[in-house]
Short mmCIF file of N, CA and C in Angstrom, two decimals:
data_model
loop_
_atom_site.label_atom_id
_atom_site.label_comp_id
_atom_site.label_asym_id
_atom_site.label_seq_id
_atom_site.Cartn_x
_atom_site.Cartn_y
_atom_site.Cartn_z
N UNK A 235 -20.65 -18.58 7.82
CA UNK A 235 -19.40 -18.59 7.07
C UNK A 235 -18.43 -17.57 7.66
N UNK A 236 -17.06 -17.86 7.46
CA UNK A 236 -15.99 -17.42 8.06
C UNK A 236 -15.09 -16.76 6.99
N UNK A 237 -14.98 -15.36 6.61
CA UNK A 237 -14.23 -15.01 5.22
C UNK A 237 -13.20 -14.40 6.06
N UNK A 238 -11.95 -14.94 5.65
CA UNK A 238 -10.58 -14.76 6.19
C UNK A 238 -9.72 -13.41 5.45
N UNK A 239 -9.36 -12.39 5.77
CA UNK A 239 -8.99 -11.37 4.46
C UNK A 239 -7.38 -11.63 5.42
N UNK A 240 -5.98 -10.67 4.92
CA UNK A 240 -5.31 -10.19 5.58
C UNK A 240 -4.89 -9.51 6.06
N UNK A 241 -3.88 -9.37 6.85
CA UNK A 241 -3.38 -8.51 7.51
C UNK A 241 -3.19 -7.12 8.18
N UNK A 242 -2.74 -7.10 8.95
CA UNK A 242 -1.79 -5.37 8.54
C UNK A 242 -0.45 -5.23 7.96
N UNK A 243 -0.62 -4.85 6.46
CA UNK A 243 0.35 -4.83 6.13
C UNK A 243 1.91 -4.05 6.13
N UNK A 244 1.38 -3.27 6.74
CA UNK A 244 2.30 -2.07 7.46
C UNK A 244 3.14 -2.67 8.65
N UNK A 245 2.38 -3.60 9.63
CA UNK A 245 2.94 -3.92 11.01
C UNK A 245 3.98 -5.18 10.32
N UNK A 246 3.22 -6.34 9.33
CA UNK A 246 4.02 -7.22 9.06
C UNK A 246 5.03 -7.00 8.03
N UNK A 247 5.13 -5.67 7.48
CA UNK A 247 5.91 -5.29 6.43
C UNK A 247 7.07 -4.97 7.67
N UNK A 248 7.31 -4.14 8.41
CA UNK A 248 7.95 -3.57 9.22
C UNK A 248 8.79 -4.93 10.24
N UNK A 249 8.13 -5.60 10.71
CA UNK A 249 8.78 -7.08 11.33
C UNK A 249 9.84 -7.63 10.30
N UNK A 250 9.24 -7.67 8.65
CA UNK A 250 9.88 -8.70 8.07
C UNK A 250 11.42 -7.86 7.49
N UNK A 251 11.62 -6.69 7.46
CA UNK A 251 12.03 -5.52 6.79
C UNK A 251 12.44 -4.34 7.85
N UNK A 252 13.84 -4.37 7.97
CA UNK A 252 14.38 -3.10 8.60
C UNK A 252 14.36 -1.58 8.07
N UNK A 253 13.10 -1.20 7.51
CA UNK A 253 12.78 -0.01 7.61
C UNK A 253 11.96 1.01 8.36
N UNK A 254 11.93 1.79 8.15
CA UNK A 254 11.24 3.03 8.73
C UNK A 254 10.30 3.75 7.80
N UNK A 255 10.74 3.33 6.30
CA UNK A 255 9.63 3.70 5.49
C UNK A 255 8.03 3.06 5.56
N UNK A 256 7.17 3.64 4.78
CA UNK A 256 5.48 2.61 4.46
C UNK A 256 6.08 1.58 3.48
N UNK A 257 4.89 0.61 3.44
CA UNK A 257 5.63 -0.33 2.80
C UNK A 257 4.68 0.02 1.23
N UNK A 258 4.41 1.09 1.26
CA UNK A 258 3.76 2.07 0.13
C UNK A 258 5.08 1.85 -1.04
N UNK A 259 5.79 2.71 -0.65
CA UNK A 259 7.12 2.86 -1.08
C UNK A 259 7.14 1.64 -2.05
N UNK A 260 7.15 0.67 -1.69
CA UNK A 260 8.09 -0.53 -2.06
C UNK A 260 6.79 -1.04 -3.41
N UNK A 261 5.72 -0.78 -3.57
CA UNK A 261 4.89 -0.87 -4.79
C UNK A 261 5.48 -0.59 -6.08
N UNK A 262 6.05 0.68 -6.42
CA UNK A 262 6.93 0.77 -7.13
C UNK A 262 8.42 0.16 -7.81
N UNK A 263 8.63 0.33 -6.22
CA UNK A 263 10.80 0.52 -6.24
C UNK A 263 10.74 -1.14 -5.98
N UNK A 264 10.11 -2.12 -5.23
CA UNK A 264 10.23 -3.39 -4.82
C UNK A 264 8.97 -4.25 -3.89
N UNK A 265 8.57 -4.23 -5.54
CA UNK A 265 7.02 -5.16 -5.70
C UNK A 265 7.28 -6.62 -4.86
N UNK A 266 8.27 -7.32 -5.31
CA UNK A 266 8.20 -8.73 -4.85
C UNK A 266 8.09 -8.84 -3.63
N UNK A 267 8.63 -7.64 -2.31
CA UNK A 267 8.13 -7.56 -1.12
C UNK A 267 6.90 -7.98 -0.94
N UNK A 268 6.26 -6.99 -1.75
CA UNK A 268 4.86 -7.10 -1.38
C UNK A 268 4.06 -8.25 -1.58
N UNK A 269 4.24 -8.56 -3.09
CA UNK A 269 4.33 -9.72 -3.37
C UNK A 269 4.28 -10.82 -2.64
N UNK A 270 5.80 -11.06 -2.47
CA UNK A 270 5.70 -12.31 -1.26
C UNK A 270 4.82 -12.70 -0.25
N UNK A 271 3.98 -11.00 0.54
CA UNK A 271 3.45 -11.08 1.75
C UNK A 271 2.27 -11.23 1.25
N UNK A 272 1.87 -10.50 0.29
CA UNK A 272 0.34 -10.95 -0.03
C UNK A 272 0.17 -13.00 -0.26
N UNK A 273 1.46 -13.41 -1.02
CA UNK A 273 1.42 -15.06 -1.11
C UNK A 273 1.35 -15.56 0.40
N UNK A 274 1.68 -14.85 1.16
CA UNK A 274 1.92 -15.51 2.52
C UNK A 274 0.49 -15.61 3.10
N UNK A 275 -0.30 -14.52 2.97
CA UNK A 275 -1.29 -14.33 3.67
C UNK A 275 -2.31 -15.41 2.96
N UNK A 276 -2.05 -15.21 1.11
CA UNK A 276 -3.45 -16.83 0.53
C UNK A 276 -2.88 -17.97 1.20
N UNK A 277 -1.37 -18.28 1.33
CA UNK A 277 -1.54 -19.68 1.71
C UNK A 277 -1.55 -19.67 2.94
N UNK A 278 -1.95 -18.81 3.40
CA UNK A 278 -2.55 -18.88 5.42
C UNK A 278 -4.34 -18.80 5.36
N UNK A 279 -4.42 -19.13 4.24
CA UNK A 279 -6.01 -18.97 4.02
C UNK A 279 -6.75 -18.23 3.98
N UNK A 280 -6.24 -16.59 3.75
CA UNK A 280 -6.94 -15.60 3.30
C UNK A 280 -7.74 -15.66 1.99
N UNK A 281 -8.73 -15.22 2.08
CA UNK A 281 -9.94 -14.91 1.00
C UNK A 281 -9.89 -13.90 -0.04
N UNK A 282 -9.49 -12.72 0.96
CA UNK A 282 -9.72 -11.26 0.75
C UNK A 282 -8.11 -10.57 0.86
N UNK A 283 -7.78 -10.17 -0.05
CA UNK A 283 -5.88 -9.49 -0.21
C UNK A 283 -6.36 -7.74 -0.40
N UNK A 284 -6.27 -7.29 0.25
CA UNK A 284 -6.18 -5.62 0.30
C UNK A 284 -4.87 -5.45 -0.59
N UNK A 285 -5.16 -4.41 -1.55
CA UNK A 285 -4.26 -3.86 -2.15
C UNK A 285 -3.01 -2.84 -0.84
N UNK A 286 -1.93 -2.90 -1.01
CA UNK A 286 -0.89 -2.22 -0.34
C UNK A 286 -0.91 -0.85 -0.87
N UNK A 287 -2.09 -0.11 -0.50
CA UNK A 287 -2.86 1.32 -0.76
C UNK A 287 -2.84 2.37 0.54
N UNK A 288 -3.37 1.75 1.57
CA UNK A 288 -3.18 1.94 2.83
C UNK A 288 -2.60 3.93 2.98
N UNK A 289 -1.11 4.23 2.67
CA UNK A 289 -0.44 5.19 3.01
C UNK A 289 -0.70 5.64 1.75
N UNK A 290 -1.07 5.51 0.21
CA UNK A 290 -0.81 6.25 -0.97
C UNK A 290 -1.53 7.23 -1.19
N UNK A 291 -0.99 8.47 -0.59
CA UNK A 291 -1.69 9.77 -0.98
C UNK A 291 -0.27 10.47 -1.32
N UNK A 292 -0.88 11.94 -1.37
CA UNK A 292 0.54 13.24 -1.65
C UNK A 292 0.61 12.93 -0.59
N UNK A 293 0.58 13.24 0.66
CA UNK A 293 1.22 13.77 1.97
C UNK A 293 2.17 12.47 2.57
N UNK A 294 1.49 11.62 2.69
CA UNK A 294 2.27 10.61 3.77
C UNK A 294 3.59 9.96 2.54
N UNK A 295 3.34 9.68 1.51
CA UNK A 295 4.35 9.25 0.78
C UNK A 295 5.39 10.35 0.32
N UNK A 296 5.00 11.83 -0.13
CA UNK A 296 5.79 13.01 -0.41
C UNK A 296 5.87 12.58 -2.01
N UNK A 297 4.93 12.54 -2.31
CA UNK A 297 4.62 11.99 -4.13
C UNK A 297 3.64 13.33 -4.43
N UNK A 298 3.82 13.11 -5.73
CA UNK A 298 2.70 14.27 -6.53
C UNK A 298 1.65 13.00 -6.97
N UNK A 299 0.78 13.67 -7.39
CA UNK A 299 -0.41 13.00 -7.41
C UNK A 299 -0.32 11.85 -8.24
N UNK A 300 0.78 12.15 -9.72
CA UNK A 300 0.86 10.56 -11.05
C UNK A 300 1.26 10.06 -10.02
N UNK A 301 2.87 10.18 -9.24
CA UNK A 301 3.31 9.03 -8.03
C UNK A 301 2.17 8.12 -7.82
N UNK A 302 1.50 8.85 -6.77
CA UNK A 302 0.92 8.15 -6.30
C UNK A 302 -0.07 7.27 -6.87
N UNK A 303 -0.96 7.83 -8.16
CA UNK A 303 -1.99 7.03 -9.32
C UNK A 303 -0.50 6.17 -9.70
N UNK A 304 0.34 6.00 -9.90
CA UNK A 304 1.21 4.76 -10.14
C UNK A 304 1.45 3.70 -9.29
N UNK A 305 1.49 4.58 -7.97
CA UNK A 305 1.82 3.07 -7.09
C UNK A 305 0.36 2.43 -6.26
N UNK A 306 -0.85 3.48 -6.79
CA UNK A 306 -1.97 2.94 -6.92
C UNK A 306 -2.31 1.70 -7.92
N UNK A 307 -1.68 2.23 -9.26
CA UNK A 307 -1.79 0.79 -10.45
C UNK A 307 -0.83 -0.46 -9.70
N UNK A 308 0.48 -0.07 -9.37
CA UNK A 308 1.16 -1.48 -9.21
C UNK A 308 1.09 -2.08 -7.46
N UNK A 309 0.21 -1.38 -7.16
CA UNK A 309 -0.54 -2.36 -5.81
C UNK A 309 -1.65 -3.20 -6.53
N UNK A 310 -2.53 -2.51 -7.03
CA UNK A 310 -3.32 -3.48 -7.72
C UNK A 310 -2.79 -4.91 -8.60
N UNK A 311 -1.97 -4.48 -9.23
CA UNK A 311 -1.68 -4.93 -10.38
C UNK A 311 -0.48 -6.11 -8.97
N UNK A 312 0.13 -5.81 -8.08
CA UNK A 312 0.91 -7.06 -7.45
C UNK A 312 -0.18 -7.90 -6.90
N UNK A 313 -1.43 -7.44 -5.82
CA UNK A 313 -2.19 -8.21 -5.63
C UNK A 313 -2.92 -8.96 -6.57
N UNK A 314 -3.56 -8.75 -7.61
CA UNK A 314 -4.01 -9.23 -8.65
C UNK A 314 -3.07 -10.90 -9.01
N UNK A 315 -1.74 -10.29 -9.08
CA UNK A 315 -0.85 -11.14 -9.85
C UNK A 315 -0.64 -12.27 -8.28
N UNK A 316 -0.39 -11.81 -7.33
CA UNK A 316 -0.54 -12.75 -5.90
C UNK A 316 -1.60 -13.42 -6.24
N UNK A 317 -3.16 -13.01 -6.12
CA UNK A 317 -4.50 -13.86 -5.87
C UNK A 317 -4.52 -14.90 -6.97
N UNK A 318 -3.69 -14.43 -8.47
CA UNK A 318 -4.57 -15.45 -9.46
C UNK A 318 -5.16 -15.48 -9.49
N UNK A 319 -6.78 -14.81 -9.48
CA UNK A 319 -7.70 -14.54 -10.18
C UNK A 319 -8.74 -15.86 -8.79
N UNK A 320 -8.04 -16.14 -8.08
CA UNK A 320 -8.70 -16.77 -6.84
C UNK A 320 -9.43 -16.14 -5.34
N UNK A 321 -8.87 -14.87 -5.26
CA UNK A 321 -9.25 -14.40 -4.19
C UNK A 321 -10.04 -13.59 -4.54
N UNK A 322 -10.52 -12.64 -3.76
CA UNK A 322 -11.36 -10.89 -4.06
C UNK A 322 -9.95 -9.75 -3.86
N UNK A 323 -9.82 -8.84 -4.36
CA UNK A 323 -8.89 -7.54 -4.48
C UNK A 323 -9.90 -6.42 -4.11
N UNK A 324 -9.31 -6.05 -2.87
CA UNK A 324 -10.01 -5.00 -1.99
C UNK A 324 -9.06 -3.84 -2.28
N UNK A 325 -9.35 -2.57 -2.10
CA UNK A 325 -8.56 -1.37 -1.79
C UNK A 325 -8.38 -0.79 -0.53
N UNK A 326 -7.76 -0.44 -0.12
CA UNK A 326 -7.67 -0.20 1.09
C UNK A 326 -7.29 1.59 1.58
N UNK A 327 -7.68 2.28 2.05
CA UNK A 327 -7.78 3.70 2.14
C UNK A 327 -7.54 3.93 3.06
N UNK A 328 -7.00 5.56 4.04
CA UNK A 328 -6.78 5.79 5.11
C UNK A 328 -7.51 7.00 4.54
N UNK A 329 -7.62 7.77 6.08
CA UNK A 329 -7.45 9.18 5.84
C UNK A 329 -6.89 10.16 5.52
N UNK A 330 -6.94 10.87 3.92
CA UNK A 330 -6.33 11.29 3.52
C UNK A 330 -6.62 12.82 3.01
N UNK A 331 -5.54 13.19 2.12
CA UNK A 331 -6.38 14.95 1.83
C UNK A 331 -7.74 14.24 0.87
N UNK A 332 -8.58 14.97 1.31
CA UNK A 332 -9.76 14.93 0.46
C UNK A 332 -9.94 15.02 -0.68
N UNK A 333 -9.27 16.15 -1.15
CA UNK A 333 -9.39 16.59 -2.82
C UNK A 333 -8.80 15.22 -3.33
N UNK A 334 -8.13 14.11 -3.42
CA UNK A 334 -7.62 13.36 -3.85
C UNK A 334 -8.53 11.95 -3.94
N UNK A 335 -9.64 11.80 -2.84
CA UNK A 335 -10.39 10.48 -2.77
C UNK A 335 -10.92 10.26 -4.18
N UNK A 336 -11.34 11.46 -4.96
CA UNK A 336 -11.65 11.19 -6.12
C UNK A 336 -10.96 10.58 -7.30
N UNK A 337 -9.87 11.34 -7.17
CA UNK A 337 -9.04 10.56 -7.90
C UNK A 337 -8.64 9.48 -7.75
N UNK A 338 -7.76 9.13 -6.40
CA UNK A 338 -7.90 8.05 -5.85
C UNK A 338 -8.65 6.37 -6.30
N UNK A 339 -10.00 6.92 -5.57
CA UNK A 339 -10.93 6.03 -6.25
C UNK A 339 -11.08 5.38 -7.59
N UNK A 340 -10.68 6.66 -8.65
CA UNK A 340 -10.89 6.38 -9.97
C UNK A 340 -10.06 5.76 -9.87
N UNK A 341 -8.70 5.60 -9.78
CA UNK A 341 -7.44 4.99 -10.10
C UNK A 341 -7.58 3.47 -9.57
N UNK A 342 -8.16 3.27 -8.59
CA UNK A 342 -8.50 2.09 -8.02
C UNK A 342 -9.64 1.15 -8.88
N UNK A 343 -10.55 1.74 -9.35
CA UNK A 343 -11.56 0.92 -10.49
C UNK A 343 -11.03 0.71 -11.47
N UNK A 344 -10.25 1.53 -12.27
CA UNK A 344 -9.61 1.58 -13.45
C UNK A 344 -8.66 0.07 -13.35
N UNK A 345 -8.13 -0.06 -12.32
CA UNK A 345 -7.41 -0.92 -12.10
C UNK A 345 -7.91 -2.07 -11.46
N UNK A 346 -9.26 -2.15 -11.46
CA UNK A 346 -9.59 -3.39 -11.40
C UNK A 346 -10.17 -3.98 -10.00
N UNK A 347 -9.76 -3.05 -9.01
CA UNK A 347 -10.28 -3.68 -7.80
C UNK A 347 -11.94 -4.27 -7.00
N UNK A 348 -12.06 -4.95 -6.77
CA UNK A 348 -13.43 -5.57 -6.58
C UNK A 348 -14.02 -4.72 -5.43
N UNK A 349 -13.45 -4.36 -4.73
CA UNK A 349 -13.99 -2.88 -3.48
C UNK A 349 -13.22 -2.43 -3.12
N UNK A 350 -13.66 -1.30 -2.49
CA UNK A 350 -13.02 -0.11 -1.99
C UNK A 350 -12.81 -0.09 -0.50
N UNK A 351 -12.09 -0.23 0.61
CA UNK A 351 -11.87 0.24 1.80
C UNK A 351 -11.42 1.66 2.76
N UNK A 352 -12.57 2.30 2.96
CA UNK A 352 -12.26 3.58 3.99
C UNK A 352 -12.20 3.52 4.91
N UNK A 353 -10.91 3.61 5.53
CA UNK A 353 -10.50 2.87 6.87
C UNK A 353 -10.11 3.72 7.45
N UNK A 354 -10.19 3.93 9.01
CA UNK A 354 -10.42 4.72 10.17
C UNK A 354 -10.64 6.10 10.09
N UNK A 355 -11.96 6.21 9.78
CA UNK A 355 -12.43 7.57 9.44
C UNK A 355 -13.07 7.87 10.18
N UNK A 356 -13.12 9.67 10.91
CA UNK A 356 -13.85 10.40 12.01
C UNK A 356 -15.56 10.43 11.89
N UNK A 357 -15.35 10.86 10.21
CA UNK A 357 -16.71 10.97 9.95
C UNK A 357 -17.07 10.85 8.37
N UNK A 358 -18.39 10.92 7.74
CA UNK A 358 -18.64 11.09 6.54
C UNK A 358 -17.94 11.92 5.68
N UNK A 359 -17.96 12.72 5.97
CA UNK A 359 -17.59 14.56 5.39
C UNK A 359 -16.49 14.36 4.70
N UNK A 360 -15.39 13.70 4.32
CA UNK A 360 -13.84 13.95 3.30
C UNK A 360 -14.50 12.80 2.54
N UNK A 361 -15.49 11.86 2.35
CA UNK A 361 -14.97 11.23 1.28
C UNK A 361 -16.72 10.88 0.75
N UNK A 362 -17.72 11.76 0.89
CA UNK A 362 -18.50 11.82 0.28
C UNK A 362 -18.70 12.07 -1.08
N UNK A 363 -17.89 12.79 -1.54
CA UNK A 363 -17.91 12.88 -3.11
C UNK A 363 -17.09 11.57 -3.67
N UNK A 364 -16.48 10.89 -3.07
CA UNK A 364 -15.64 9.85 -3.60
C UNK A 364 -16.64 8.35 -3.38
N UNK A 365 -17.50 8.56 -2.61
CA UNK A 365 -18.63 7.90 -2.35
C UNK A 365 -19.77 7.88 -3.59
N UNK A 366 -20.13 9.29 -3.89
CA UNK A 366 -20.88 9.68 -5.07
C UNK A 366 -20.31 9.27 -6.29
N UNK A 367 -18.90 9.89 -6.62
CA UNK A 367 -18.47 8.67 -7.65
C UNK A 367 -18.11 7.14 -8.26
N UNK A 368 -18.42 6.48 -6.89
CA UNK A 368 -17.83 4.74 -6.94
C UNK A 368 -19.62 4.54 -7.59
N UNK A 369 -20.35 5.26 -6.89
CA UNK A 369 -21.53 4.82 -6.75
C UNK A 369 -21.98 5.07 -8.62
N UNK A 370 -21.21 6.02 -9.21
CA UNK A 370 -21.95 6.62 -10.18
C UNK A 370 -21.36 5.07 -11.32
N UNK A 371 -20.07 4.84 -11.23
CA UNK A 371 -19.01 3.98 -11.64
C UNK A 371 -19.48 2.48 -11.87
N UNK A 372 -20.91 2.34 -10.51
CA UNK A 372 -21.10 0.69 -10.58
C UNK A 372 -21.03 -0.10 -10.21
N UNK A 373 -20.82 -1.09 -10.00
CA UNK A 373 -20.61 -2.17 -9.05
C UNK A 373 -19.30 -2.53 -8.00
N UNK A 374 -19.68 -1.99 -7.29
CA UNK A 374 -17.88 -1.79 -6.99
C UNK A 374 -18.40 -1.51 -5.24
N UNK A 375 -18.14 -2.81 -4.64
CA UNK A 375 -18.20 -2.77 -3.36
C UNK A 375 -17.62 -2.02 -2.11
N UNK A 376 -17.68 -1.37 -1.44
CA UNK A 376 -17.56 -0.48 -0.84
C UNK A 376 -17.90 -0.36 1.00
N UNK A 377 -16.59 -0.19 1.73
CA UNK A 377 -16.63 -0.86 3.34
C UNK A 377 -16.06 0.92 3.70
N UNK A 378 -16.66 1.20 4.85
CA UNK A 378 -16.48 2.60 5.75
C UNK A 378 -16.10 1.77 6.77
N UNK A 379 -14.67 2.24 7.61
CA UNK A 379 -14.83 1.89 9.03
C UNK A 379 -14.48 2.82 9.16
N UNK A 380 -15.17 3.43 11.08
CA UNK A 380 -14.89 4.20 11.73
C UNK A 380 -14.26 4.07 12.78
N UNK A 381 -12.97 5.08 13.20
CA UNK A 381 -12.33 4.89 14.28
C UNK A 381 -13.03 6.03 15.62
N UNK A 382 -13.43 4.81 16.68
CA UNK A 382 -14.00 5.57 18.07
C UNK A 382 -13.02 5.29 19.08
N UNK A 383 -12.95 5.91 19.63
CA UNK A 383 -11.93 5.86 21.31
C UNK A 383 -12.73 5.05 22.22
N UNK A 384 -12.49 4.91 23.36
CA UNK A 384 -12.91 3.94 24.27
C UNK A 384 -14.29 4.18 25.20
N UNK A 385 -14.96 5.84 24.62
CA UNK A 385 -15.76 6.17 25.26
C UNK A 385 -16.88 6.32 23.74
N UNK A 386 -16.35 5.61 22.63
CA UNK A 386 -17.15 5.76 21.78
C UNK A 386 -17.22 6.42 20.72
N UNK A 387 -16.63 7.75 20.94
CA UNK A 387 -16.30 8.68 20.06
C UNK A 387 -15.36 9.11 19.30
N UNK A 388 -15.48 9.55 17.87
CA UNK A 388 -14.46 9.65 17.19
C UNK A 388 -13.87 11.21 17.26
N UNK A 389 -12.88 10.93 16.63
CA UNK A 389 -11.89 11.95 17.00
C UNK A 389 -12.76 13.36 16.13
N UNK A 390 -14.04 13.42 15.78
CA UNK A 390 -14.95 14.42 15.05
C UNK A 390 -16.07 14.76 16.24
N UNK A 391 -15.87 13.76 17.00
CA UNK A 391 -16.58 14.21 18.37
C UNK A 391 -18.06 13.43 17.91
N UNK A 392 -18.04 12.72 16.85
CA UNK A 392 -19.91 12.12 16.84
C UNK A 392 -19.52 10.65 17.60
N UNK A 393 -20.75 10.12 18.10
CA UNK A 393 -20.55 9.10 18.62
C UNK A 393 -20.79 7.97 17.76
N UNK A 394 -20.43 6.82 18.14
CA UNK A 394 -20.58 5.49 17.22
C UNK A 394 -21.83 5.82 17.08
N UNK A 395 -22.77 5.45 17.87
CA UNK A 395 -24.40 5.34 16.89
C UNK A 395 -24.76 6.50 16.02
N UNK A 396 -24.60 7.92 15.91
CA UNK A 396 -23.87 8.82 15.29
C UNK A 396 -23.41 8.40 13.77
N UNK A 397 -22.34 8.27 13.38
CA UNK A 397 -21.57 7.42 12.68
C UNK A 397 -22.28 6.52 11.88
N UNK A 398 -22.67 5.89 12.59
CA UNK A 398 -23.75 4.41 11.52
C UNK A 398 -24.94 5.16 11.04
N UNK A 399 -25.38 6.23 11.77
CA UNK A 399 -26.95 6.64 11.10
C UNK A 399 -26.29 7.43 10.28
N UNK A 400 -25.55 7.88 10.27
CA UNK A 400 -24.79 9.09 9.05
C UNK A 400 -24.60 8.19 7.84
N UNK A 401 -23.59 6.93 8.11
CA UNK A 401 -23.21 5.50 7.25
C UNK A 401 -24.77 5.38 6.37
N UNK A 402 -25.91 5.02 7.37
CA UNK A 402 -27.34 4.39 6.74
C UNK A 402 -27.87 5.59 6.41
N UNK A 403 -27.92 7.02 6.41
CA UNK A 403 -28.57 7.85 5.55
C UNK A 403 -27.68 8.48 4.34
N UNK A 404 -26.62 7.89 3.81
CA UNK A 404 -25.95 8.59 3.17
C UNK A 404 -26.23 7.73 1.66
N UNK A 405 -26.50 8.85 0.52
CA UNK A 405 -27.37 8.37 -0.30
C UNK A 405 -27.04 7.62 -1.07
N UNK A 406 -25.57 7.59 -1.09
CA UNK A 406 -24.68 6.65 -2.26
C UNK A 406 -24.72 5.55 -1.74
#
C-alpha cells in the first residue's frame, strides 16, 4: 500500500502567495489560505493533511507562548474542517526551543490530532520529555525524522545508525 500525505506547506504556501512571512502566520489572521491548500492536497489524493504547525513556536513566529497554543488550535481546527473527518490529522513539528515541546504537544492532543510529527531533528535530547508526555497521554501516534548531511551525519555529529538506535532504545 501506497499512503499519500502532503506537501510542503511552506514551499507551496510561498509560490501561491507573495510573501516573505511562514505561512504559520496566516492560521490565525487568514485560515482560508490554508484552508484552500490543505483542499488542494485531498483532492490530489492525499491521505494524511499535516496540520500548518511546522514554524509555531516563540522564536520563529515572535509570539508568546497563548499566540502560539492559538494558532496551534486553529491549524488543527482548519485541517480538521479541510479532511471532514476523511483523512488522518498529523502535527507537524520543527526544531524548536525545548521548554515549549511540552506544551506544544499538549496543545496538539487537546486539539485533536491523530499524531505527532518531529521533523528534522539532530538528535533525541530537546524533545524527550515531550516524548514522555504523548506517551503518558495515549494513543497518539508519533513519527521522529532525522536530518543527516550527505556523509550521514547530523548536525549533533551522531551518525544515522546512531540516531535510529537512540530512536529504538528510547523508552517512550
Amino acid at each position: 500500500n501506497i499512503l499519500v500525505t502532503d506537501g510542503a506547506m511552506g514551499t507551496y504556501f510561498a509560490s501561491l502567495y507573495d510573501t516573505k512571512e511562514p505561512p504559520e502566520y496566516c492560521n490565525i489572521k487568514d485560515s482560508k489560505k490554508i484552508y484552500d491548500i490543505h483542499r488542494q492536497y485531498i483532492e490530489n489524493g492525499a491521505k494524511i493533511i499535516r496540520t500548518n504547525t511546522y514554524a509555531c513556536n516563540t522564536f520563529t513566529l515572535n509570539y508568546g507562548i497563548e499566540e502560539v497554543k492559538e494558532s496551534i488550535k486553529c491549524a488543527c481546527k482548519i485541517a480538521s474542517e479541510a479532511a471532514k473527518g476523511h483523512e488522518d490529522i498529523f502535527n507537524d513539528m520543527q526544531k524548536q526551543v525545548s521548554d515549549e515541546y511540552v506544551v506544544i504537544a499538549k496543545t496538539m492532543i487537546e486539539s485533536g490530532v491523530d499524531a505527532i510529527v518531529f521533523e528534522t531533528f539532530p538528535d533525541m535530547d530537546d524533545i524527550k520529555e515531550a516524548l514522555k508526555y504523548i506517551a503518558e497521554k495515549g494513543n497518539i501516534f508519533v513519527i521522529v525524522q532525522f536530518a543527516v548531511n550527505q556523509f550521514g551525519y547530523s548536525n549533533s555529529g551522531l551518525s544515522a545508525k546512531k540516531l535510529i538506535s537512540d530512536a529504538l532504545d528510547c523508552e517512550y
